[in-house]
Structures are given as structure tokens and as C-alpha cells.
Short mmCIF file of C-alpha atoms in Angstrom, two decimals:
data_model
loop_
_atom_site.label_atom_id
_atom_site.label_comp_id
_atom_site.label_asym_id
_atom_site.label_seq_id
_atom_site.Cartn_x
_atom_site.Cartn_y
_atom_site.Cartn_z
CA MET A 15 0.02 0.08 0.08
CA ILE A 16 3.16 2.46 -0.24
CA TRP A 17 1.64 3.58 -3.33
CA LEU A 18 -1.25 5.29 -1.72
CA SER A 19 1.23 7.66 -0.26
CA LYS A 20 2.60 8.94 -3.48
CA ARG A 21 0.93 11.99 -4.32
CA ARG A 22 0.39 11.34 -8.20
CA TYR A 23 -1.71 8.13 -7.22
CA ILE A 24 -3.76 10.13 -4.85
CA LEU A 25 -4.55 12.62 -7.52
CA ALA A 26 -5.55 10.05 -9.95
CA MET A 27 -7.98 8.72 -7.44
CA LEU A 28 -9.26 11.81 -6.81
CA LEU A 29 -9.64 12.96 -10.42
CA PRO A 30 -12.93 11.34 -11.32
CA VAL A 31 -14.52 13.12 -8.29
CA LEU A 32 -13.21 16.44 -9.16
CA LEU A 33 -14.20 16.29 -12.76
CA VAL A 34 -17.70 15.60 -11.68
CA TYR A 35 -17.57 18.36 -9.09
CA GLY A 36 -16.22 20.64 -11.59
CA LEU A 37 -18.62 19.92 -14.36
CA TYR A 38 -21.87 19.92 -12.26
CA ILE A 39 -21.07 22.36 -9.52
CA VAL A 40 -18.35 24.83 -10.37
CA LEU A 41 -18.93 25.09 -14.25
CA PRO A 42 -22.71 25.93 -13.80
CA ILE A 43 -21.34 28.86 -11.50
CA PHE A 44 -19.63 30.46 -14.27
CA VAL A 45 -22.45 29.60 -16.76
CA SER A 46 -24.94 31.52 -14.54
CA PHE A 47 -22.87 34.34 -14.18
CA TYR A 48 -22.36 34.88 -17.88
CA TYR A 49 -26.02 34.64 -18.65
CA SER A 50 -26.66 37.16 -15.80
CA LEU A 51 -24.59 39.58 -18.04
CA THR A 52 -27.28 38.84 -21.10
CA THR A 53 -30.61 39.28 -21.95
CA TYR A 54 -31.99 35.75 -22.75
CA THR A 55 -35.59 34.30 -23.00
CA GLY A 56 -34.55 30.50 -23.69
CA ILE A 57 -35.21 30.96 -27.28
CA GLY A 58 -32.44 32.47 -29.67
CA ALA A 59 -29.01 33.76 -28.77
CA ALA A 60 -28.13 35.47 -25.61
CA VAL A 61 -27.56 39.29 -26.09
CA PHE A 62 -24.85 40.77 -24.02
CA VAL A 63 -26.13 43.66 -21.90
CA GLY A 64 -23.33 44.00 -19.32
CA LEU A 65 -24.28 44.93 -15.77
CA ASP A 66 -27.73 46.17 -16.78
CA ASN A 67 -29.42 43.23 -14.87
CA TYR A 68 -27.65 43.94 -11.48
CA LYS A 69 -28.54 47.73 -12.10
CA ARG A 70 -32.19 46.60 -12.34
CA LEU A 71 -31.85 44.58 -9.19
CA ILE A 72 -31.10 47.65 -7.25
CA HIS A 73 -34.39 49.40 -8.13
CA ASP A 74 -36.51 46.00 -7.92
CA SER A 75 -38.70 46.35 -4.76
CA LEU A 76 -39.53 42.68 -5.17
CA PHE A 77 -35.95 41.61 -5.01
CA TRP A 78 -35.49 43.64 -1.82
CA ILE A 79 -38.70 42.15 -0.33
CA SER A 80 -37.35 38.54 -1.19
CA LEU A 81 -33.79 39.45 0.46
CA LYS A 82 -35.62 40.79 3.60
CA ASN A 83 -37.47 37.67 4.01
CA THR A 84 -34.65 35.39 3.38
CA ILE A 85 -32.97 37.31 6.21
CA ILE A 86 -35.84 36.84 8.56
CA VAL A 87 -35.73 33.16 7.66
CA LEU A 88 -31.98 32.92 8.22
CA ALA A 89 -32.51 34.84 11.80
CA VAL A 90 -35.37 32.57 12.88
CA SER A 91 -33.41 29.41 11.93
CA LEU A 92 -30.17 30.61 13.67
CA VAL A 93 -32.19 31.38 16.74
CA LEU A 94 -34.02 28.05 16.77
CA LEU A 95 -31.87 25.54 15.19
CA LEU A 96 -28.39 26.37 17.06
CA PRO A 97 -29.57 25.77 20.53
CA GLY A 98 -32.33 23.58 19.66
CA ALA A 99 -30.14 21.06 17.77
CA PHE A 100 -27.42 21.32 20.64
CA LEU A 101 -29.89 20.55 23.55
CA LEU A 102 -31.29 17.82 21.33
CA ALA A 103 -27.71 16.36 21.01
CA LEU A 104 -27.09 16.60 24.83
CA LEU A 105 -30.37 14.79 25.41
CA LEU A 106 -29.59 11.98 22.83
CA ASN A 107 -25.97 11.66 24.22
CA ALA A 108 -27.43 11.06 27.70
CA LYS A 109 -27.78 7.35 28.79
CA ILE A 110 -31.42 7.14 29.12
CA LYS A 111 -33.80 4.27 28.41
CA GLY A 112 -34.98 4.20 24.82
CA ALA A 113 -32.30 6.67 23.54
CA ASN A 114 -31.64 4.79 20.30
CA ALA A 115 -35.21 4.94 19.46
CA VAL A 116 -35.23 8.64 19.98
CA LYS A 117 -32.28 9.00 17.77
CA ALA A 118 -34.04 7.41 14.95
CA LEU A 119 -37.23 9.69 15.33
CA ASN A 120 -35.01 12.68 15.73
CA PHE A 121 -33.58 12.18 12.27
CA ALA A 122 -37.18 11.32 10.95
CA PRO A 123 -38.04 14.91 9.55
CA SER A 124 -34.72 15.35 7.68
CA ILE A 125 -35.34 12.35 5.49
CA ILE A 126 -38.85 13.56 4.40
CA ALA A 127 -38.69 15.28 0.99
CA PRO A 128 -38.97 19.03 1.44
CA ILE A 129 -41.90 19.37 -0.88
CA LEU A 130 -43.80 16.73 1.23
CA ALA A 131 -42.88 18.73 4.60
CA GLY A 132 -44.30 21.90 3.10
CA LEU A 133 -47.53 19.91 2.14
CA ILE A 134 -47.84 18.58 5.67
CA TRP A 135 -47.33 22.07 7.17
CA VAL A 136 -49.87 23.56 4.67
CA PHE A 137 -52.57 21.54 6.67
CA ILE A 138 -51.23 22.88 9.95
CA LEU A 139 -50.55 26.59 9.12
CA ASP A 140 -53.13 27.39 6.58
CA PRO A 141 -55.47 30.51 7.99
CA GLN A 142 -58.61 28.65 6.83
CA MET A 143 -58.35 25.01 7.08
CA GLY A 144 -55.07 24.68 9.12
CA LEU A 145 -54.94 22.61 12.24
CA ILE A 146 -53.47 25.36 14.45
CA ASN A 147 -56.50 27.77 13.60
CA VAL A 148 -59.13 25.33 13.66
CA LEU A 149 -57.99 24.29 17.23
CA LEU A 150 -57.75 27.79 18.30
CA LYS A 151 -61.33 28.73 17.23
CA ARG A 152 -62.66 25.41 18.68
CA ILE A 153 -61.44 26.47 22.28
CA GLY A 154 -62.70 30.14 21.88
CA LEU A 155 -59.18 31.86 20.95
CA ASP A 156 -60.39 33.43 17.75
CA GLU A 157 -58.12 36.32 18.37
CA LEU A 158 -54.99 34.15 18.27
CA ALA A 159 -55.96 32.43 14.87
CA LEU A 160 -53.44 34.38 12.79
CA PRO A 161 -52.61 34.10 9.09
CA TRP A 162 -49.41 32.11 9.71
CA ILE A 163 -48.83 31.70 5.98
CA GLY A 164 -49.91 34.01 3.04
CA GLY A 165 -50.20 37.16 5.09
CA ARG A 166 -48.09 40.15 4.87
CA THR A 167 -45.78 39.67 7.85
CA LEU A 168 -45.95 35.97 9.59
CA THR A 169 -45.09 33.88 6.52
CA PRO A 170 -41.14 34.22 6.77
CA TYR A 171 -41.35 33.23 10.28
CA SER A 172 -43.40 30.28 9.60
CA VAL A 173 -40.98 29.24 6.86
CA GLY A 174 -38.02 29.62 9.24
CA PHE A 175 -39.82 27.44 11.83
CA VAL A 176 -40.75 24.83 9.04
CA TYR A 177 -37.05 24.83 8.00
CA SER A 178 -35.70 24.49 11.54
CA TRP A 179 -38.30 21.45 12.00
CA GLN A 180 -37.03 19.77 9.17
CA THR A 181 -33.33 20.30 9.71
CA ILE A 182 -33.07 20.19 13.60
CA GLY A 183 -32.41 16.38 13.49
CA PHE A 184 -29.47 16.58 10.93
CA LEU A 185 -27.75 19.31 12.90
CA ALA A 186 -28.26 17.65 16.14
CA THR A 187 -26.65 14.48 14.73
CA ILE A 188 -23.53 16.56 13.86
CA PHE A 189 -23.55 17.92 17.42
CA LEU A 190 -23.93 14.42 18.75
CA ALA A 191 -20.86 13.24 16.71
CA GLY A 192 -18.85 16.33 18.16
CA LEU A 193 -20.01 15.21 21.57
CA LYS A 194 -18.76 11.79 21.14
CA MET A 195 -15.27 13.03 19.99
CA ILE A 196 -14.66 14.98 23.30
CA PRO A 197 -12.45 12.59 25.49
CA ARG A 198 -14.17 11.29 28.61
CA ASP A 199 -10.87 11.82 30.39
CA VAL A 200 -11.59 15.56 30.46
CA TYR A 201 -14.81 15.14 32.23
CA GLU A 202 -13.46 12.81 34.86
CA SER A 203 -10.53 15.17 35.70
CA SER A 204 -12.70 17.92 35.92
CA SER A 205 -15.11 16.05 38.13
CA ILE A 206 -12.18 15.16 40.50
CA ASP A 207 -11.22 18.91 40.48
CA GLY A 208 -14.73 19.56 41.80
CA ALA A 209 -16.44 21.15 38.45
CA SER A 210 -20.20 20.84 38.35
CA LYS A 211 -22.17 19.70 35.28
CA ARG A 212 -22.97 23.22 34.43
CA GLN A 213 -19.32 24.18 34.60
CA GLN A 214 -18.39 21.13 32.51
CA LEU A 215 -21.01 22.29 29.92
CA PHE A 216 -19.84 25.90 29.68
CA PHE A 217 -16.11 25.42 30.02
CA ILE A 218 -15.54 22.25 28.39
CA THR A 219 -18.49 21.03 26.20
CA ILE A 220 -19.34 24.23 24.24
CA PRO A 221 -15.55 25.35 23.70
CA MET A 222 -14.77 21.98 22.39
CA LEU A 223 -17.56 21.85 20.10
CA ASN A 224 -16.55 25.32 18.49
CA GLU A 225 -15.63 23.64 15.06
CA THR A 226 -18.87 21.68 15.02
CA VAL A 227 -20.86 25.01 15.68
CA LYS A 228 -18.94 26.49 12.75
CA ILE A 229 -20.02 23.49 10.54
CA ASN A 230 -23.55 23.93 11.65
CA VAL A 231 -23.89 27.53 11.48
CA VAL A 232 -22.43 27.47 7.54
CA LEU A 233 -24.90 24.68 6.90
CA ILE A 234 -27.73 26.96 8.34
CA ILE A 235 -26.72 29.87 6.01
CA THR A 236 -26.21 27.81 2.79
CA GLY A 237 -29.47 25.75 3.51
CA VAL A 238 -31.68 29.02 4.32
CA PHE A 239 -30.45 30.72 0.98
CA LYS A 240 -31.53 27.63 -1.28
CA VAL A 241 -34.87 27.20 0.35
CA PHE A 242 -37.49 26.57 -2.25
CA GLU A 243 -39.72 23.83 -1.78
CA THR A 244 -41.26 24.88 1.57
CA VAL A 245 -41.89 28.37 0.44
CA PHE A 246 -43.26 27.02 -3.14
CA LEU A 247 -45.68 24.59 -1.07
CA LEU A 248 -46.87 27.07 1.59
CA THR A 249 -47.51 30.19 -0.36
CA ASN A 250 -45.83 30.07 -3.75
CA GLY A 251 -44.27 33.61 -2.97
CA GLY A 252 -47.88 35.10 -2.49
CA PRO A 253 -49.87 37.28 -1.88
CA ASN A 254 -48.43 39.60 -4.47
CA HIS A 255 -44.92 38.29 -3.98
CA LEU A 256 -44.78 39.56 -0.44
CA SER A 257 -43.64 36.14 0.89
CA GLU A 258 -40.94 35.38 -1.99
CA VAL A 259 -37.51 34.41 -0.76
CA MET A 260 -34.49 34.85 -2.99
CA VAL A 261 -34.74 31.51 -4.66
CA THR A 262 -38.31 31.39 -5.36
CA TYR A 263 -38.14 34.86 -6.70
CA MET A 264 -35.37 33.76 -9.17
CA TYR A 265 -37.31 30.87 -10.00
CA ASN A 266 -40.68 32.84 -10.94
CA VAL A 267 -38.50 35.46 -12.97
CA THR A 268 -36.58 32.81 -14.74
CA PHE A 269 -39.32 30.11 -15.49
CA THR A 270 -42.65 32.08 -14.99
CA SER A 271 -41.71 35.21 -16.61
CA GLY A 272 -38.85 33.81 -19.01
CA GLU A 273 -36.43 36.37 -18.24
CA TYR A 274 -33.50 33.90 -18.05
CA GLY A 275 -30.62 36.61 -18.05
CA TYR A 276 -32.33 38.52 -15.28
CA GLY A 277 -33.12 35.32 -13.23
CA MET A 278 -29.56 34.44 -13.43
CA SER A 279 -28.55 37.55 -11.83
CA ILE A 280 -30.67 37.05 -8.94
CA ALA A 281 -29.12 33.38 -8.67
CA THR A 282 -25.65 34.94 -8.81
CA VAL A 283 -26.29 37.50 -6.01
CA THR A 284 -27.91 34.64 -4.08
CA PHE A 285 -24.65 32.65 -4.48
CA MET A 286 -22.39 35.62 -3.56
CA LEU A 287 -24.54 36.59 -0.29
CA THR A 288 -24.35 33.10 0.83
CA MET A 289 -20.52 33.00 0.24
CA VAL A 290 -20.21 36.57 1.84
CA PHE A 291 -22.33 35.55 5.04
CA SER A 292 -20.35 32.45 5.51
CA LEU A 293 -16.86 33.92 5.32
CA ILE A 294 -17.95 36.75 7.53
CA TYR A 295 -19.09 34.38 10.09
CA LEU A 296 -15.95 32.04 9.84
CA ARG A 297 -13.84 35.18 10.12
CA VAL A 298 -15.48 36.58 13.14
CA SER A 299 -15.61 33.22 14.94
CA GLY A 300 -12.05 32.76 14.24
CA ARG A 301 -11.02 35.95 15.80
CA LYS A 302 -13.14 35.07 19.04
CA VAL A 303 -11.31 31.93 19.46
CA GLU A 304 -7.93 33.73 18.84
CA GLU A 305 -8.66 36.11 21.51
#
């Protein structure tokens, strides 16, 4: 197995994966950027227009609405998912009866197709026939029967909640793997020195999960910026595009309106914002660790 240590053999083994990754991941990014500089309807030749599509974005109120909604979904997801997934991982890591069954149930929402998850939550959140509002009205709390989806303000918060519900099991599994990697000797030594469970949590567990937290935050950021099926099923961006997120707005512009060039400019900005948010977080979190 000495040949495995030679760089050229390692590169040869990685080459097929790198080719597939480059062909289906990297190349489409550049193709999208090219078409974002054109006017293209899907028929005929693309006409180069430079940065006109990006100038149009600046004055597009619907684009800013979709960006605002995406930021709200991101904020809700971070608030719910990070502490929620961490606490769930702590529970799963505890030696309790039936822990294995709970681990399986914990991951169940993550394996449901997003389009099915959206359909499930339509029957729960719909203002007219949804389970929540029906129950509230039955018990006389009509004033709490709000337009959870399809209204002017609550939809992005509901989308953030649904996304968190579907993703929490996956992130909790990553946290659980991080908890399993912490040496037991560290906890035993701290117990001998008189550290309480609370002190072990804040001074051992959380600091040693720093890299795991980084992974989960980046996954949340990248996941939120590509949320599509959930919004498409819940509201399809309505009413009047007020509940659009960036990906659904890009979809409607590209495939409903047939403005492929303008749609690709929205896709390019979405990709760039995802990278910027992720890199800013990694930079800031890296500085905190150094301090």
C-alpha cells in the first residue's frame, strides 16, 4: 500500500470526483454568471447587456422584499436551530432508556422530502383550514387564529420554523458526533477537581464544540439561501410576491416570466451573499477563538 502515499496516485484517485464536481457544481456557477450579463429568453441567442441586470436589481422592490424575507428566515433558523439542535444532541448523548429509538425519530423529519414537508405544514398553518387555527377557534381563542402563511408579515417566520423543524435532526446528529469526539478523560479530570455539570457544559463541552458549531452555522446559512420547496408549497411567494424568498423569486422570474438573464443575476447574487455571510461568520468566529 506504499503507492497510496504517493501524491500522483492520490490525485489520480481524486480526479474522477473532481471532474464530476467541476462539471456539475463549478461550471454552472460560471455559466450562470455569464447569462446574468445577458438578455435571454431561452429561445434564440443571448444578447450581452453587461451589468444592466444588476442595475435593475437595485431598483427592484420585489428583489428587496425577497432578500428581507430570506434574512428573516435565516435569523429565525439560527435562533431556533443552534440551541435547539445542541440541546437535542445533549439529550441524545445522555444514557437514558430508549435513547436509540429517540435517535431514529429525531432524524425522521430530515429524510422527508422538502416538498412533502411543505405539504404537511400547509394543513397545519393554513389560515382557513389549518389545524392550528381550527383548534384555536374551537377553544374560543379566535383572536389568536392568525394568518401564519399567506399574510403580509408572518410567512417568513413560519418558513423559518418549518425549515428548523425539518433540519434540526440533521444538525443534532452533527452535534452528537462532536460530543462523542470529546475525550471522557477531560470530564473525569474536571469532576475530580470539583467541577459541576454546569461548569463542564460551559467550560468544556461548548468550547470543544467550536468547530462543530462553525459547521452547523455554515450549513444553516447555505441551507436557508436555497430554501425553495417549503415556500413554494406554503405560499408560492404570495400574496403579490410579499412572501418570496430569493430562490423562489429567481424561479418565478426565470421560468414563469421567461427572463433567464435577469433570473441568473438573482441566482448569482444569492450565491455571492451565501459566500459572504459564511465567510464573515467564519472570520468573526475565528477572531473570537484567537482572543
